[in-house]
Amino acid sequence: MSYQDFNFPFEGPLHEVFPALHAAQNSYMAQIDSLQAPDRKTHELIRMVCTVIRRNPPGIERHAMLAREVGASWEEILGSIMLPIPSNGLLAAVQAIPSARRGFDAAPPTEDD
């Protein structure tokens, strides 16, 4: 298996050393991804906001892209980034915008675009 076979940079090294742990983590994440509520767009917006709070640019980019793929508008992405400002501060939100834009732009356009 090559590192290109994985979605995240940490997966290759994890799989190489602890393949069973990697498989269990993938199973766990698949269960989270299969939750019926909230709807998929809200799910991705929430996960994006969590990555904003953690100041994780690759996560912001990924979840902005996934949110657009399921119908989120740029305004919804920006509004979601702004929500944690009272508890997380303005800097994290402002720093998140370029990553979110890259992810949004990388997603294939939806019918609503």
PDB file of C-alpha atoms in Angstrom:
ATOM      1  CA  MET A   1       0.000   0.000   0.000  1.00  0.00           C
ATOM      2  CA  SER A   2       1.304   3.452  -0.888  1.00  0.00           C
ATOM      3  CA  TYR A   3       0.805   6.663   1.100  1.00  0.00           C
ATOM      4  CA  GLN A   4      -1.239   7.992  -1.852  1.00  0.00           C
ATOM      5  CA  ASP A   5      -3.878   5.358  -0.999  1.00  0.00           C
ATOM      6  CA  PHE A   6      -4.863   7.336   2.105  1.00  0.00           C
ATOM      7  CA  ASN A   7      -6.907  10.515   2.616  1.00  0.00           C
ATOM      8  CA  PHE A   8      -4.701  11.990   5.338  1.00  0.00           C
ATOM      9  CA  PRO A   9      -0.910  12.248   5.687  1.00  0.00           C
ATOM     10  CA  PHE A  10      -0.899  10.467   9.073  1.00  0.00           C
ATOM     11  CA  GLU A  11      -2.637   7.361   7.746  1.00  0.00           C
ATOM     12  CA  GLY A  12       0.312   5.818   5.900  1.00  0.00           C
ATOM     13  CA  PRO A  13       2.672   5.805   8.866  1.00  0.00           C
ATOM     14  CA  LEU A  14      -0.137   4.688  11.211  1.00  0.00           C
ATOM     15  CA  HIS A  15      -1.100   1.827   8.897  1.00  0.00           C
ATOM     16  CA  GLU A  16       2.519   0.763   8.505  1.00  0.00           C
ATOM     17  CA  VAL A  17       3.082   0.426  12.248  1.00  0.00           C
ATOM     18  CA  PHE A  18      -0.419  -0.327  13.586  1.00  0.00           C
ATOM     19  CA  PRO A  19      -2.617  -1.675  10.758  1.00  0.00           C
ATOM     20  CA  ALA A  20      -5.312  -2.980  13.111  1.00  0.00           C
ATOM     21  CA  LEU A  21      -5.534   0.382  14.905  1.00  0.00           C
ATOM     22  CA  HIS A  22      -5.801   2.119  11.538  1.00  0.00           C
ATOM     23  CA  ALA A  23      -8.610  -0.223  10.468  1.00  0.00           C
ATOM     24  CA  ALA A  24     -10.446   0.352  13.756  1.00  0.00           C
ATOM     25  CA  GLN A  25     -10.106   4.116  13.372  1.00  0.00           C
ATOM     26  CA  ASN A  26     -11.506   3.931   9.828  1.00  0.00           C
ATOM     27  CA  SER A  27     -14.447   1.876  11.079  1.00  0.00           C
ATOM     28  CA  TYR A  28     -15.096   4.371  13.875  1.00  0.00           C
ATOM     29  CA  MET A  29     -14.975   7.333  11.462  1.00  0.00           C
ATOM     30  CA  ALA A  30     -17.299   5.553   9.026  1.00  0.00           C
ATOM     31  CA  GLN A  31     -19.877   5.293  11.811  1.00  0.00           C
ATOM     32  CA  ILE A  32     -19.638   9.041  12.494  1.00  0.00           C
ATOM     33  CA  ASP A  33     -19.914   9.769   8.762  1.00  0.00           C
ATOM     34  CA  SER A  34     -23.051   7.629   8.533  1.00  0.00           C
ATOM     35  CA  LEU A  35     -25.055   9.566  11.156  1.00  0.00           C
ATOM     36  CA  GLN A  36     -28.488  10.448   9.756  1.00  0.00           C
ATOM     37  CA  ALA A  37     -28.755  13.715  11.684  1.00  0.00           C
ATOM     38  CA  PRO A  38     -27.722  16.382  11.329  1.00  0.00           C
ATOM     39  CA  ASP A  39     -27.991  16.478   7.552  1.00  0.00           C
ATOM     40  CA  ARG A  40     -24.737  16.109   5.605  1.00  0.00           C
ATOM     41  CA  LYS A  41     -24.281  19.833   4.897  1.00  0.00           C
ATOM     42  CA  THR A  42     -24.694  20.747   8.569  1.00  0.00           C
ATOM     43  CA  HIS A  43     -22.413  17.847   9.500  1.00  0.00           C
ATOM     44  CA  GLU A  44     -19.609  19.197   7.291  1.00  0.00           C
ATOM     45  CA  LEU A  45     -20.112  22.794   8.470  1.00  0.00           C
ATOM     46  CA  ILE A  46     -19.870  21.671  12.107  1.00  0.00           C
ATOM     47  CA  ARG A  47     -16.729  19.652  11.398  1.00  0.00           C
ATOM     48  CA  MET A  48     -15.260  22.649   9.555  1.00  0.00           C
ATOM     49  CA  VAL A  49     -15.956  24.921  12.540  1.00  0.00           C
ATOM     50  CA  CYS A  50     -14.225  22.396  14.814  1.00  0.00           C
ATOM     51  CA  THR A  51     -11.150  22.604  12.590  1.00  0.00           C
ATOM     52  CA  VAL A  52     -11.323  26.420  12.705  1.00  0.00           C
ATOM     53  CA  ILE A  53     -11.291  26.256  16.501  1.00  0.00           C
ATOM     54  CA  ARG A  54      -8.320  23.862  16.394  1.00  0.00           C
ATOM     55  CA  ARG A  55      -6.580  26.111  13.821  1.00  0.00           C
ATOM     56  CA  ASN A  56      -6.131  23.205  11.420  1.00  0.00           C
ATOM     57  CA  PRO A  57      -5.864  24.658   7.880  1.00  0.00           C
ATOM     58  CA  PRO A  58      -5.910  21.274   6.063  1.00  0.00           C
ATOM     59  CA  GLY A  59      -9.045  20.301   7.998  1.00  0.00           C
ATOM     60  CA  ILE A  60     -10.699  23.641   7.225  1.00  0.00           C
ATOM     61  CA  GLU A  61      -9.926  23.204   3.541  1.00  0.00           C
ATOM     62  CA  ARG A  62     -11.205  19.620   3.464  1.00  0.00           C
ATOM     63  CA  HIS A  63     -14.485  20.286   5.268  1.00  0.00           C
ATOM     64  CA  ALA A  64     -15.176  23.483   3.291  1.00  0.00           C
ATOM     65  CA  MET A  65     -14.742  21.418   0.129  1.00  0.00           C
ATOM     66  CA  LEU A  66     -16.991  18.636   1.411  1.00  0.00           C
ATOM     67  CA  ALA A  67     -19.594  21.170   2.587  1.00  0.00           C
ATOM     68  CA  ARG A  68     -19.731  22.710  -0.881  1.00  0.00           C
ATOM     69  CA  GLU A  69     -20.021  19.270  -2.462  1.00  0.00           C
ATOM     70  CA  VAL A  70     -23.238  18.743  -0.503  1.00  0.00           C
ATOM     71  CA  GLY A  71     -24.669  22.173  -1.248  1.00  0.00           C
ATOM     72  CA  ALA A  72     -23.177  24.744   1.135  1.00  0.00           C
ATOM     73  CA  SER A  73     -22.806  28.229  -0.284  1.00  0.00           C
ATOM     74  CA  TRP A  74     -19.768  30.423   0.283  1.00  0.00           C
ATOM     75  CA  GLU A  75     -21.952  32.611   2.540  1.00  0.00           C
ATOM     76  CA  GLU A  76     -22.846  29.582   4.686  1.00  0.00           C
ATOM     77  CA  ILE A  77     -19.180  28.664   4.995  1.00  0.00           C
ATOM     78  CA  LEU A  78     -18.188  32.209   5.962  1.00  0.00           C
ATOM     79  CA  GLY A  79     -21.076  32.487   8.417  1.00  0.00           C
ATOM     80  CA  SER A  80     -20.068  29.207  10.036  1.00  0.00           C
ATOM     81  CA  ILE A  81     -16.448  30.370  10.361  1.00  0.00           C
ATOM     82  CA  MET A  82     -17.657  33.510  12.154  1.00  0.00           C
ATOM     83  CA  LEU A  83     -19.865  31.706  14.697  1.00  0.00           C
ATOM     84  CA  PRO A  84     -17.119  30.759  17.197  1.00  0.00           C
ATOM     85  CA  ILE A  85     -15.627  34.289  17.322  1.00  0.00           C
ATOM     86  CA  PRO A  86     -17.131  35.103  20.769  1.00  0.00           C
ATOM     87  CA  SER A  87     -15.435  32.111  22.390  1.00  0.00           C
ATOM     88  CA  ASN A  88     -12.499  31.534  20.045  1.00  0.00           C
ATOM     89  CA  GLY A  89     -11.530  35.023  18.918  1.00  0.00           C
ATOM     90  CA  LEU A  90     -11.377  36.871  15.631  1.00  0.00           C
ATOM     91  CA  LEU A  91      -7.861  35.819  14.604  1.00  0.00           C
ATOM     92  CA  ALA A  92      -8.694  32.127  14.152  1.00  0.00           C
ATOM     93  CA  ALA A  93     -11.685  33.025  11.977  1.00  0.00           C
ATOM     94  CA  VAL A  94      -9.743  35.449   9.811  1.00  0.00           C
ATOM     95  CA  GLN A  95      -6.890  32.966   9.407  1.00  0.00           C
ATOM     96  CA  ALA A  96      -9.387  30.268   8.383  1.00  0.00           C
ATOM     97  CA  ILE A  97     -10.859  32.173   5.446  1.00  0.00           C
ATOM     98  CA  PRO A  98      -8.072  31.480   2.883  1.00  0.00           C
ATOM     99  CA  SER A  99      -8.084  27.740   3.671  1.00  0.00           C
ATOM    100  CA  ALA A 100     -11.860  27.622   3.437  1.00  0.00           C
ATOM    101  CA  ARG A 101     -11.757  29.453   0.112  1.00  0.00           C
ATOM    102  CA  ARG A 102      -9.206  26.981  -1.286  1.00  0.00           C
ATOM    103  CA  GLY A 103     -11.403  24.077  -0.239  1.00  0.00           C
ATOM    104  CA  PHE A 104     -14.575  25.699  -1.532  1.00  0.00           C
ATOM    105  CA  ASP A 105     -12.934  26.448  -4.885  1.00  0.00           C
ATOM    106  CA  ALA A 106     -11.527  22.904  -5.136  1.00  0.00           C
ATOM    107  CA  ALA A 107     -14.982  21.316  -4.896  1.00  0.00           C
ATOM    108  CA  PRO A 108     -16.883  20.601  -8.069  1.00  0.00           C
ATOM    109  CA  PRO A 109     -19.639  23.193  -8.532  1.00  0.00           C
ATOM    110  CA  THR A 110     -23.091  22.110  -7.455  1.00  0.00           C
ATOM    111  CA  GLU A 111     -26.270  22.697  -9.442  1.00  0.00           C
ATOM    112  CA  ASP A 112     -27.011  25.727  -7.238  1.00  0.00           C
ATOM    113  CA  ASP A 113     -23.734  27.498  -8.171  1.00  0.00           C
TER     114      ASP A 113
END
